[in-house]
PDB file of C-alpha atoms and ligand atoms in Angstrom:
ATOM      1  CA  MET N  29     333.398 -40.718  62.656  1.00  0.00           C
ATOM      2  CA  PRO N  30     335.396 -41.922  65.665  1.00  0.00           C
ATOM      3  CA  LEU N  31     335.225 -39.604  68.659  1.00  0.00           C
ATOM      4  CA  ILE N  32     337.709 -40.496  71.373  1.00  0.00           C
ATOM      5  CA  ASP N  33     337.261 -39.019  74.870  1.00  0.00           C
ATOM      6  CA  LEU N  34     339.994 -40.202  77.224  1.00  0.00           C
ATOM      7  CA  HIS N  35     339.017 -38.407  80.450  1.00  0.00           C
ATOM      8  CA  SER N  36     335.714 -38.759  82.335  1.00  0.00           C
ATOM      9  CA  HIS N  37     334.333 -39.314  85.825  1.00  0.00           C
ATOM     10  CA  SER N  38     331.474 -41.357  87.276  1.00  0.00           C
ATOM     11  CA  HIS N  39     329.893 -41.364  90.747  1.00  0.00           C
ATOM     12  CA  TYR N  40     332.664 -43.740  91.860  1.00  0.00           C
ATOM     13  CA  SER N  41     334.691 -40.531  92.295  1.00  0.00           C
ATOM     14  CA  ASP N  42     333.380 -36.969  91.959  1.00  0.00           C
ATOM     15  CA  GLY N  43     331.182 -37.381  88.884  1.00  0.00           C
ATOM     16  CA  SER N  44     327.392 -37.228  89.177  1.00  0.00           C
ATOM     17  CA  LEU N  45     326.429 -40.101  86.831  1.00  0.00           C
ATOM     18  CA  SER N  46     326.623 -43.856  87.293  1.00  0.00           C
ATOM     19  CA  PRO N  47     328.943 -45.594  84.808  1.00  0.00           C
ATOM     20  CA  ALA N  48     325.913 -46.808  82.812  1.00  0.00           C
ATOM     21  CA  GLU N  49     324.418 -43.287  82.670  1.00  0.00           C
ATOM     22  CA  LEU N  50     327.814 -41.887  81.666  1.00  0.00           C
ATOM     23  CA  VAL N  51     328.177 -44.410  78.849  1.00  0.00           C
ATOM     24  CA  ALA N  52     324.644 -43.718  77.581  1.00  0.00           C
ATOM     25  CA  ARG N  53     325.332 -39.986  77.557  1.00  0.00           C
ATOM     26  CA  ALA N  54     328.691 -40.462  75.814  1.00  0.00           C
ATOM     27  CA  HIS N  55     327.005 -42.615  73.162  1.00  0.00           C
ATOM     28  CA  ALA N  56     324.286 -39.999  72.634  1.00  0.00           C
ATOM     29  CA  ARG N  57     326.987 -37.355  72.154  1.00  0.00           C
ATOM     30  CA  GLY N  58     328.694 -39.457  69.457  1.00  0.00           C
ATOM     31  CA  VAL N  59     331.627 -40.708  71.551  1.00  0.00           C
ATOM     32  CA  THR N  60     332.946 -44.014  70.172  1.00  0.00           C
ATOM     33  CA  THR N  61     335.803 -44.632  72.630  1.00  0.00           C
ATOM     34  CA  LEU N  62     335.576 -43.514  76.264  1.00  0.00           C
ATOM     35  CA  ALA N  63     338.132 -43.819  79.057  1.00  0.00           C
ATOM     36  CA  LEU N  64     336.554 -43.892  82.513  1.00  0.00           C
ATOM     37  CA  THR N  65     339.173 -42.122  84.641  1.00  0.00           C
ATOM     38  CA  ASP N  66     337.784 -41.899  88.170  1.00  0.00           C
ATOM     39  CA  HIS N  67     340.069 -40.359  90.792  1.00  0.00           C
ATOM     40  CA  ASP N  68     342.125 -43.104  92.479  1.00  0.00           C
ATOM     41  CA  SER N  69     339.530 -45.755  91.599  1.00  0.00           C
ATOM     42  CA  VAL N  70     338.749 -48.364  88.961  1.00  0.00           C
ATOM     43  CA  ALA N  71     335.530 -49.430  90.708  1.00  0.00           C
ATOM     44  CA  GLY N  72     333.256 -48.275  87.861  1.00  0.00           C
ATOM     45  CA  VAL N  73     335.098 -49.843  84.926  1.00  0.00           C
ATOM     46  CA  ALA N  74     333.238 -53.177  84.826  1.00  0.00           C
ATOM     47  CA  GLU N  75     329.840 -51.421  84.954  1.00  0.00           C
ATOM     48  CA  ALA N  76     330.916 -49.079  82.151  1.00  0.00           C
ATOM     49  CA  GLN N  77     332.084 -52.014  80.037  1.00  0.00           C
ATOM     50  CA  ALA N  78     328.819 -53.890  80.600  1.00  0.00           C
ATOM     51  CA  ALA N  79     326.761 -50.841  79.597  1.00  0.00           C
ATOM     52  CA  ALA N  80     328.948 -50.125  76.546  1.00  0.00           C
ATOM     53  CA  ALA N  81     328.851 -53.624  75.097  1.00  0.00           C
ATOM     54  CA  SER N  82     325.368 -53.357  73.570  1.00  0.00           C
ATOM     55  CA  LEU N  83     325.999 -49.817  72.258  1.00  0.00           C
ATOM     56  CA  GLY N  84     329.159 -50.646  70.302  1.00  0.00           C
ATOM     57  CA  LEU N  85     331.081 -48.095  72.344  1.00  0.00           C
ATOM     58  CA  SER N  86     334.586 -49.016  73.391  1.00  0.00           C
ATOM     59  CA  ILE N  87     335.693 -48.485  77.027  1.00  0.00           C
ATOM     60  CA  VAL N  88     339.326 -47.924  77.950  1.00  0.00           C
ATOM     61  CA  PRO N  89     339.809 -49.228  81.519  1.00  0.00           C
ATOM     62  CA  ALA N  90     341.520 -46.325  83.226  1.00  0.00           C
ATOM     63  CA  LEU N  91     341.853 -44.058  86.259  1.00  0.00           C
ATOM     64  CA  GLU N  92     343.270 -40.694  87.331  1.00  0.00           C
ATOM     65  CA  LEU N  93     345.866 -41.064  90.066  1.00  0.00           C
ATOM     66  CA  SER N  94     346.523 -38.232  92.496  1.00  0.00           C
ATOM     67  CA  ALA N  95     350.279 -37.767  92.935  1.00  0.00           C
ATOM     68  CA  LEU N  96     352.855 -35.379  94.330  1.00  0.00           C
ATOM     69  CA  TRP N  97     355.572 -33.720  92.280  1.00  0.00           C
ATOM     70  CA  ARG N  98     357.693 -31.561  94.596  1.00  0.00           C
ATOM     71  CA  LYS N  99     354.950 -29.748  96.553  1.00  0.00           C
ATOM     72  CA  HIS N 100     352.423 -29.871  93.711  1.00  0.00           C
ATOM     73  CA  ASN N 101     349.348 -32.118  93.542  1.00  0.00           C
ATOM     74  CA  VAL N 102     349.431 -33.493  89.984  1.00  0.00           C
ATOM     75  CA  HIS N 103     347.096 -35.945  88.256  1.00  0.00           C
ATOM     76  CA  ILE N 104     348.307 -38.910  86.235  1.00  0.00           C
ATOM     77  CA  VAL N 105     345.799 -40.688  84.023  1.00  0.00           C
ATOM     78  CA  GLY N 106     346.524 -44.384  83.511  1.00  0.00           C
ATOM     79  CA  LEU N 107     345.039 -45.655  80.237  1.00  0.00           C
ATOM     80  CA  GLY N 108     344.471 -49.361  79.614  1.00  0.00           C
ATOM     81  CA  VAL N 109     345.248 -50.656  83.103  1.00  0.00           C
ATOM     82  CA  ASP N 110     344.501 -54.166  84.337  1.00  0.00           C
ATOM     83  CA  THR N 111     341.923 -53.203  86.963  1.00  0.00           C
ATOM     84  CA  GLU N 112     342.659 -56.335  89.021  1.00  0.00           C
ATOM     85  CA  HIS N 113     346.435 -55.891  89.176  1.00  0.00           C
ATOM     86  CA  THR N 114     347.585 -56.477  92.778  1.00  0.00           C
ATOM     87  CA  GLY N 115     350.061 -53.585  92.914  1.00  0.00           C
ATOM     88  CA  LEU N 116     347.425 -51.198  91.620  1.00  0.00           C
ATOM     89  CA  THR N 117     344.803 -52.502  94.062  1.00  0.00           C
ATOM     90  CA  GLN N 118     347.189 -52.023  96.996  1.00  0.00           C
ATOM     91  CA  ALA N 119     348.174 -48.520  95.913  1.00  0.00           C
ATOM     92  CA  LEU N 120     344.516 -47.528  95.527  1.00  0.00           C
ATOM     93  CA  ALA N 121     343.679 -48.852  99.001  1.00  0.00           C
ATOM     94  CA  ALA N 122     346.384 -46.600 100.497  1.00  0.00           C
ATOM     95  CA  GLN N 123     345.114 -43.553  98.580  1.00  0.00           C
ATOM     96  CA  ALA N 124     341.521 -44.281  99.628  1.00  0.00           C
ATOM     97  CA  GLY N 125     342.522 -44.485 103.306  1.00  0.00           C
ATOM     98  CA  ALA N 126     344.251 -41.104 103.087  1.00  0.00           C
ATOM     99  CA  ARG N 127     341.204 -39.645 101.308  1.00  0.00           C
ATOM    100  CA  GLY N 128     338.886 -40.894 104.062  1.00  0.00           C
ATOM    101  CA  ARG N 129     341.056 -39.382 106.819  1.00  0.00           C
ATOM    102  CA  ARG N 130     341.306 -36.079 104.974  1.00  0.00           C
ATOM    103  CA  ALA N 131     337.520 -35.812 104.643  1.00  0.00           C
ATOM    104  CA  LEU N 132     337.189 -35.964 108.447  1.00  0.00           C
ATOM    105  CA  ALA N 133     339.916 -33.333 108.835  1.00  0.00           C
ATOM    106  CA  ILE N 134     338.272 -31.020 106.281  1.00  0.00           C
ATOM    107  CA  ALA N 135     334.956 -31.374 108.115  1.00  0.00           C
ATOM    108  CA  GLU N 136     336.726 -30.376 111.373  1.00  0.00           C
ATOM    109  CA  CYS N 137     337.975 -27.223 109.660  1.00  0.00           C
ATOM    110  CA  PHE N 138     334.393 -26.358 108.682  1.00  0.00           C
ATOM    111  CA  GLU N 139     333.228 -27.057 112.259  1.00  0.00           C
ATOM    112  CA  LYS N 140     335.827 -24.557 113.506  1.00  0.00           C
ATOM    113  CA  LEU N 141     334.492 -22.062 110.971  1.00  0.00           C
ATOM    114  CA  LYS N 142     331.036 -22.574 112.531  1.00  0.00           C
ATOM    115  CA  MET N 143     329.827 -24.327 109.390  1.00  0.00           C
ATOM    116  CA  PRO N 144     328.492 -27.682 110.655  1.00  0.00           C
ATOM    117  CA  GLY N 145     327.146 -30.642 108.686  1.00  0.00           C
ATOM    118  CA  SER N 146     329.748 -30.780 105.922  1.00  0.00           C
ATOM    119  CA  TYR N 147     330.844 -34.377 106.513  1.00  0.00           C
ATOM    120  CA  GLU N 148     327.337 -35.847 106.399  1.00  0.00           C
ATOM    121  CA  ALA N 149     326.546 -33.865 103.242  1.00  0.00           C
ATOM    122  CA  ALA N 150     329.797 -34.820 101.487  1.00  0.00           C
ATOM    123  CA  LEU N 151     329.354 -38.467 102.470  1.00  0.00           C
ATOM    124  CA  ALA N 152     325.800 -38.533 101.149  1.00  0.00           C
ATOM    125  CA  LEU N 153     327.065 -37.221  97.803  1.00  0.00           C
ATOM    126  CA  ALA N 154     330.099 -39.527  97.639  1.00  0.00           C
ATOM    127  CA  GLY N 155     328.348 -42.656  98.868  1.00  0.00           C
ATOM    128  CA  ASN N 156     331.523 -43.970 100.463  1.00  0.00           C
ATOM    129  CA  PRO N 157     333.768 -42.272 103.080  1.00  0.00           C
ATOM    130  CA  GLU N 158     336.900 -43.148 101.105  1.00  0.00           C
ATOM    131  CA  SER N 159     335.632 -41.566  97.862  1.00  0.00           C
ATOM    132  CA  ILE N 160     334.940 -38.158  99.387  1.00  0.00           C
ATOM    133  CA  SER N 161     336.533 -35.501  97.240  1.00  0.00           C
ATOM    134  CA  ARG N 162     336.918 -31.752  97.629  1.00  0.00           C
ATOM    135  CA  THR N 163     334.313 -31.532  94.857  1.00  0.00           C
ATOM    136  CA  HIS N 164     331.719 -33.024  97.231  1.00  0.00           C
ATOM    137  CA  PHE N 165     332.468 -30.374  99.871  1.00  0.00           C
ATOM    138  CA  ALA N 166     332.225 -27.753  97.105  1.00  0.00           C
ATOM    139  CA  GLN N 167     328.798 -29.120  96.099  1.00  0.00           C
ATOM    140  CA  TRP N 168     327.650 -28.857  99.728  1.00  0.00           C
ATOM    141  CA  LEU N 169     328.858 -25.237  99.903  1.00  0.00           C
ATOM    142  CA  MET N 170     326.894 -24.503  96.722  1.00  0.00           C
ATOM    143  CA  SER N 171     323.670 -26.309  97.659  1.00  0.00           C
ATOM    144  CA  SER N 172     323.598 -24.734 101.122  1.00  0.00           C
ATOM    145  CA  GLY N 173     324.004 -21.269  99.601  1.00  0.00           C
ATOM    146  CA  LYS N 174     327.385 -20.481 101.195  1.00  0.00           C
ATOM    147  CA  ILE N 175     328.898 -19.779  97.784  1.00  0.00           C
ATOM    148  CA  THR N 176     327.458 -18.902  94.384  1.00  0.00           C
ATOM    149  CA  ALA N 177     330.030 -20.569  92.074  1.00  0.00           C
ATOM    150  CA  MET N 178     332.090 -23.769  92.412  1.00  0.00           C
ATOM    151  CA  GLN N 179     335.314 -21.801  91.944  1.00  0.00           C
ATOM    152  CA  GLN N 180     334.600 -19.878  95.179  1.00  0.00           C
ATOM    153  CA  ALA N 181     334.745 -23.157  97.113  1.00  0.00           C
ATOM    154  CA  PHE N 182     338.389 -23.541  96.108  1.00  0.00           C
ATOM    155  CA  ASP N 183     339.282 -19.843  96.281  1.00  0.00           C
ATOM    156  CA  ARG N 184     337.863 -19.403  99.802  1.00  0.00           C
ATOM    157  CA  TYR N 185     338.038 -22.790 101.518  1.00  0.00           C
ATOM    158  CA  LEU N 186     339.470 -25.827  99.746  1.00  0.00           C
ATOM    159  CA  GLY N 187     342.331 -24.508  97.583  1.00  0.00           C
ATOM    160  CA  GLN N 188     345.964 -24.696  98.651  1.00  0.00           C
ATOM    161  CA  GLY N 189     346.590 -22.654 101.800  1.00  0.00           C
ATOM    162  CA  LYS N 190     342.905 -21.797 102.322  1.00  0.00           C
ATOM    163  CA  LYS N 191     340.866 -22.233 105.534  1.00  0.00           C
ATOM    164  CA  ALA N 192     339.732 -25.824 104.940  1.00  0.00           C
ATOM    165  CA  ASP N 193     342.750 -27.058 102.999  1.00  0.00           C
ATOM    166  CA  VAL N 194     344.108 -30.360 104.295  1.00  0.00           C
ATOM    167  CA  PRO N 195     346.931 -31.662 102.097  1.00  0.00           C
ATOM    168  CA  ILE N 196     347.046 -35.411 101.452  1.00  0.00           C
ATOM    169  CA  PRO N 197     350.377 -37.252 101.247  1.00  0.00           C
ATOM    170  CA  TRP N 198     349.547 -38.625  97.779  1.00  0.00           C
ATOM    171  CA  MET N 199     351.995 -41.093  96.239  1.00  0.00           C
ATOM    172  CA  PRO N 200     355.058 -39.528  94.606  1.00  0.00           C
ATOM    173  CA  LEU N 201     355.005 -39.003  90.821  1.00  0.00           C
ATOM    174  CA  GLU N 202     357.578 -41.738  90.373  1.00  0.00           C
ATOM    175  CA  GLN N 203     355.330 -44.279  92.125  1.00  0.00           C
ATOM    176  CA  ALA N 204     352.231 -43.225  90.191  1.00  0.00           C
ATOM    177  CA  ILE N 205     354.024 -43.836  86.895  1.00  0.00           C
ATOM    178  CA  ALA N 206     355.467 -47.153  88.109  1.00  0.00           C
ATOM    179  CA  VAL N 207     352.096 -48.401  89.410  1.00  0.00           C
ATOM    180  CA  ILE N 208     350.366 -47.610  86.100  1.00  0.00           C
ATOM    181  CA  ARG N 209     353.156 -49.236  84.060  1.00  0.00           C
ATOM    182  CA  ALA N 210     353.129 -52.333  86.287  1.00  0.00           C
ATOM    183  CA  ALA N 211     349.378 -52.654  85.705  1.00  0.00           C
ATOM    184  CA  GLY N 212     349.995 -52.566  81.943  1.00  0.00           C
ATOM    185  CA  GLY N 213     348.762 -48.997  81.449  1.00  0.00           C
ATOM    186  CA  LEU N 214     350.082 -45.872  79.765  1.00  0.00           C
ATOM    187  CA  PRO N 215     350.825 -42.961  82.142  1.00  0.00           C
ATOM    188  CA  VAL N 216     349.409 -39.669  80.840  1.00  0.00           C
ATOM    189  CA  LEU N 217     350.042 -36.322  82.541  1.00  0.00           C
ATOM    190  CA  ALA N 218     346.562 -34.849  82.992  1.00  0.00           C
ATOM    191  CA  HIS N 219     345.719 -31.190  82.222  1.00  0.00           C
ATOM    192  CA  PRO N 220     349.298 -29.799  82.423  1.00  0.00           C
ATOM    193  CA  GLY N 221     347.979 -26.245  82.147  1.00  0.00           C
ATOM    194  CA  ARG N 222     346.027 -26.453  85.409  1.00  0.00           C
ATOM    195  CA  TYR N 223     348.798 -26.718  87.993  1.00  0.00           C
ATOM    196  CA  GLY N 224     349.699 -23.034  88.088  1.00  0.00           C
ATOM    197  CA  LEU N 225     353.288 -23.817  87.083  1.00  0.00           C
ATOM    198  CA  SER N 226     355.594 -21.343  85.358  1.00  0.00           C
ATOM    199  CA  LYS N 227     356.748 -22.336  81.861  1.00  0.00           C
ATOM    200  CA  THR N 228     360.131 -23.318  83.305  1.00  0.00           C
ATOM    201  CA  LYS N 229     358.601 -25.471  86.037  1.00  0.00           C
ATOM    202  CA  LEU N 230     356.233 -27.122  83.556  1.00  0.00           C
ATOM    203  CA  ARG N 231     359.200 -28.047  81.366  1.00  0.00           C
ATOM    204  CA  GLU N 232     360.958 -29.512  84.414  1.00  0.00           C
ATOM    205  CA  LEU N 233     357.865 -31.564  85.205  1.00  0.00           C
ATOM    206  CA  LEU N 234     357.597 -32.832  81.625  1.00  0.00           C
ATOM    207  CA  ALA N 235     361.297 -33.767  81.501  1.00  0.00           C
ATOM    208  CA  GLU N 236     360.997 -35.678  84.783  1.00  0.00           C
ATOM    209  CA  PHE N 237     357.710 -37.295  83.777  1.00  0.00           C
ATOM    210  CA  LYS N 238     359.249 -38.527  80.503  1.00  0.00           C
ATOM    211  CA  ALA N 239     362.434 -39.773  82.210  1.00  0.00           C
ATOM    212  CA  LEU N 240     360.388 -41.716  84.785  1.00  0.00           C
ATOM    213  CA  GLY N 241     358.427 -43.588  82.102  1.00  0.00           C
ATOM    214  CA  GLY N 242     355.568 -41.232  81.243  1.00  0.00           C
ATOM    215  CA  ALA N 243     353.990 -42.018  77.865  1.00  0.00           C
ATOM    216  CA  ALA N 244     351.809 -39.048  77.008  1.00  0.00           C
ATOM    217  CA  MET N 245     350.402 -35.714  78.126  1.00  0.00           C
ATOM    218  CA  GLU N 246     346.955 -34.242  77.699  1.00  0.00           C
ATOM    219  CA  VAL N 247     347.047 -31.599  74.996  1.00  0.00           C
ATOM    220  CA  ALA N 248     343.415 -31.056  74.050  1.00  0.00           C
ATOM    221  CA  THR N 249     341.309 -30.556  77.162  1.00  0.00           C
ATOM    222  CA  ALA N 250     337.921 -28.868  77.389  1.00  0.00           C
ATOM    223  CA  THR N 251     338.838 -25.919  79.577  1.00  0.00           C
ATOM    224  CA  GLU N 252     342.024 -24.758  77.799  1.00  0.00           C
ATOM    225  CA  LYS N 253     342.182 -21.789  75.432  1.00  0.00           C
ATOM    226  CA  PRO N 254     343.305 -22.433  71.811  1.00  0.00           C
ATOM    227  CA  ASP N 255     346.709 -20.769  72.458  1.00  0.00           C
ATOM    228  CA  THR N 256     347.371 -23.092  75.393  1.00  0.00           C
ATOM    229  CA  VAL N 257     346.355 -26.158  73.375  1.00  0.00           C
ATOM    230  CA  ARG N 258     348.811 -25.134  70.642  1.00  0.00           C
ATOM    231  CA  TYR N 259     351.549 -24.566  73.233  1.00  0.00           C
ATOM    232  CA  LEU N 260     350.896 -27.932  74.900  1.00  0.00           C
ATOM    233  CA  GLY N 261     351.011 -29.546  71.446  1.00  0.00           C
ATOM    234  CA  GLN N 262     354.477 -28.065  70.881  1.00  0.00           C
ATOM    235  CA  LEU N 263     355.635 -29.265  74.298  1.00  0.00           C
ATOM    236  CA  SER N 264     354.399 -32.807  73.589  1.00  0.00           C
ATOM    237  CA  GLN N 265     356.551 -32.876  70.464  1.00  0.00           C
ATOM    238  CA  GLN N 266     359.609 -31.360  72.162  1.00  0.00           C
ATOM    239  CA  PHE N 267     359.465 -33.819  75.040  1.00  0.00           C
ATOM    240  CA  GLU N 268     358.587 -36.761  72.769  1.00  0.00           C
ATOM    241  CA  LEU N 269     355.377 -37.494  74.618  1.00  0.00           C
ATOM    242  CA  HIS N 270     352.287 -38.768  72.835  1.00  0.00           C
ATOM    243  CA  ALA N 271     349.254 -36.481  72.960  1.00  0.00           C
ATOM    244  CA  SER N 272     345.956 -37.244  74.666  1.00  0.00           C
ATOM    245  CA  GLN N 273     342.557 -35.562  74.606  1.00  0.00           C
ATOM    246  CA  GLY N 274     339.451 -35.618  76.746  1.00  0.00           C
ATOM    247  CA  SER N 275     336.624 -33.650  78.277  1.00  0.00           C
ATOM    248  CA  ASP N 276     337.221 -34.365  82.003  1.00  0.00           C
ATOM    249  CA  TYR N 277     333.436 -34.646  82.212  1.00  0.00           C
ATOM    250  CA  HIS N 278     332.074 -34.618  85.788  1.00  0.00           C
ATOM    251  CA  GLY N 279     328.325 -34.132  85.355  1.00  0.00           C
ATOM    252  CA  SER N 280     325.601 -31.719  86.369  1.00  0.00           C
ATOM    253  CA  HIS N 281     327.672 -29.810  88.959  1.00  0.00           C
ATOM    254  CA  MET N 282     330.155 -28.787  86.226  1.00  0.00           C
ATOM    255  CA  PRO N 283     327.710 -28.037  83.395  1.00  0.00           C
ATOM    256  CA  TRP N 284     330.283 -26.127  81.344  1.00  0.00           C
ATOM    257  CA  ILE N 285     331.942 -29.459  80.451  1.00  0.00           C
ATOM    258  CA  GLU N 286     330.329 -31.977  78.069  1.00  0.00           C
ATOM    259  CA  LEU N 287     331.363 -35.465  76.983  1.00  0.00           C
ATOM    260  CA  GLY N 288     333.158 -35.541  73.634  1.00  0.00           C
ATOM    261  CA  ARG N 289     333.555 -31.761  73.565  1.00  0.00           C
ATOM    262  CA  PHE N 290     337.136 -30.417  73.488  1.00  0.00           C
ATOM    263  CA  PRO N 291     339.491 -28.882  70.885  1.00  0.00           C
ATOM    264  CA  ALA N 292     341.155 -30.985  68.177  1.00  0.00           C
ATOM    265  CA  LEU N 293     344.735 -32.166  68.654  1.00  0.00           C
ATOM    266  CA  PRO N 294     347.100 -29.779  66.859  1.00  0.00           C
ATOM    267  CA  ALA N 295     348.753 -31.087  63.687  1.00  0.00           C
ATOM    268  CA  GLY N 296     352.021 -32.890  64.298  1.00  0.00           C
ATOM    269  CA  CYS N 297     351.005 -34.417  67.640  1.00  0.00           C
ATOM    270  CA  LEU N 298     351.207 -38.200  67.932  1.00  0.00           C
ATOM    271  CA  PRO N 299     347.871 -39.398  69.342  1.00  0.00           C
ATOM    272  CA  VAL N 300     348.217 -41.629  72.377  1.00  0.00           C
ATOM    273  CA  TRP N 301     345.778 -44.131  70.866  1.00  0.00           C
ATOM    274  CA  SER N 302     348.331 -44.913  68.129  1.00  0.00           C
ATOM    275  CA  LEU N 303     350.119 -46.808  70.909  1.00  0.00           C
ATOM    276  CA  TRP N 304     347.258 -49.294  71.182  1.00  0.00           C
ATOM    277  CA  GLN N 305     345.947 -49.161  67.603  1.00  0.00           C
ATOM    278  CA  PRO N 306     348.847 -50.181  65.373  1.00  0.00           C
ATOM    279  CA  ALA N 307     348.471 -48.863  61.828  1.00  0.00           C
ATOM    280  CA  THR N 308     346.438 -51.271  59.695  1.00  0.00           C
ATOM    281  CA  PRO N 309     348.681 -52.784  57.034  1.00  0.00           C
ATOM    282  CA  ASN N 310     347.997 -51.546  53.526  1.00  0.00           C
ATOM    283  CA  LYS N 311     347.014 -54.633  51.534  1.00  0.00           C
ATOM    284  CA  ASP N 312     347.900 -52.934  48.248  1.00  0.00           C
ATOM    285  CA  VAL N 313     351.574 -52.743  49.198  1.00  0.00           C
ATOM    286  CA  PRO N 314     353.360 -56.091  48.806  1.00  0.00           C
TER     287      PRO N 314
HETATM  288  P1  AMP L   6     340.472 -34.037  95.448  1.00  0.00           P
HETATM  289  O1  AMP L   6     340.956 -35.138  94.542  1.00  0.00           O
HETATM  290  O2  AMP L   6     339.505 -34.528  96.462  1.00  0.00           O
HETATM  291  O3  AMP L   6     341.581 -33.229  96.047  1.00  0.00           O
HETATM  292  O4  AMP L   6     339.586 -33.062  94.575  1.00  0.00           O
HETATM  293  C1  AMP L   6     340.075 -32.491  93.422  1.00  0.00           C
HETATM  294  C2  AMP L   6     338.920 -32.237  92.476  1.00  0.00           C
HETATM  295  O5  AMP L   6     338.342 -30.989  92.754  1.00  0.00           O
HETATM  296  C3  AMP L   6     339.368 -32.153  91.037  1.00  0.00           C
HETATM  297  O6  AMP L   6     339.368 -33.412  90.437  1.00  0.00           O
HETATM  298  C4  AMP L   6     338.319 -31.282  90.401  1.00  0.00           C
HETATM  299  O7  AMP L   6     337.235 -32.065  89.965  1.00  0.00           O
HETATM  300  C5  AMP L   6     337.861 -30.409  91.539  1.00  0.00           C
HETATM  301  N1  AMP L   6     338.436 -29.055  91.470  1.00  0.00           N
HETATM  302  C6  AMP L   6     339.683 -28.680  91.800  1.00  0.00           C
HETATM  303  N2  AMP L   6     339.834 -27.346  91.628  1.00  0.00           N
HETATM  304  C7  AMP L   6     338.654 -26.901  91.166  1.00  0.00           C
HETATM  305  C8  AMP L   6     338.157 -25.611  90.790  1.00  0.00           C
HETATM  306  N3  AMP L   6     338.927 -24.520  90.872  1.00  0.00           N
HETATM  307  N4  AMP L   6     336.875 -25.536  90.366  1.00  0.00           N
HETATM  308  C9  AMP L   6     336.088 -26.627  90.312  1.00  0.00           C
HETATM  309  N5  AMP L   6     336.501 -27.855  90.631  1.00  0.00           N
HETATM  310  C10 AMP L   6     337.764 -27.989  91.047  1.00  0.00           C
HETATM  311 MN1   MN L   7     337.432 -34.290  89.770  1.00  0.00          MN
HETATM  312 MN1   MN L   8     342.375 -33.903  87.306  1.00  0.00          MN
HETATM  313 MN1   MN L   9     339.625 -35.617  85.938  1.00  0.00          MN
END
């Protein structure tokens, strides 16, 4: 049985596993096609492909771009990108620079809160100053006993408007879609239920996303309730967007998420993979 998981992270962003470990785990969980979608990075794709080759698992070269729509930080998955495309490489370098500067600014906020050592800890987890994510600061808060659940890191410190929130001027939605298209990929609106948007605002986002060249939206994601998955399925049909699915696996620091584990796409949705797997011709029909 094919099992297609189109959203996952490695240690090249805020996941805990190397690409090879991620691929081995996906294979063990029965995943047959995996998109590696690190935040603002395609650095792990070649390693994932090398590890997958001997297992018969198929890797979709991909990423998850951070973008701005109005004042909202939204995530756009790019499926099937050319990881060496110059426009993509340049855009990722700009995002990485902003990420590196923000990490220093977040650490300053923690210094002011008399909570020293956050930068060194986040850097040790990320491995690279320009890959430091809010998740790494959240892991430091957890491991040093300052919080007891990851969610508290965002509710108290790192979420919008909180004490250690430093907004990044991510690329606008329009640019994220254009960059992914230019690199030959399909832009997919990630986890539309997680932006805290009203139904009206979400419809505005979907209309704009579609008009700007968006191809699909995630419908079946691990953390959504069945009612939400059904509702997102209806929206995908109304806005003529293909439907995507994935776990958004991060690793041991988010143990409630597992590779290959998410609800089924509701009936009537057009799977995004139909865009790269044309229907096999029926030889019995002349
Ligand atoms: P960044 O791209 O550095 O702004 O970090 C965003 C990442 O933080 C997301 O990709 C999630 O992995 C993680 N994150 C955001 N909100 C939460 C939350 N409420 N609980 C746990 N992780 C979260
Ligand atoms: Mn993440
Ligand atoms: Mn995301
Ligand atoms: Mn993700």
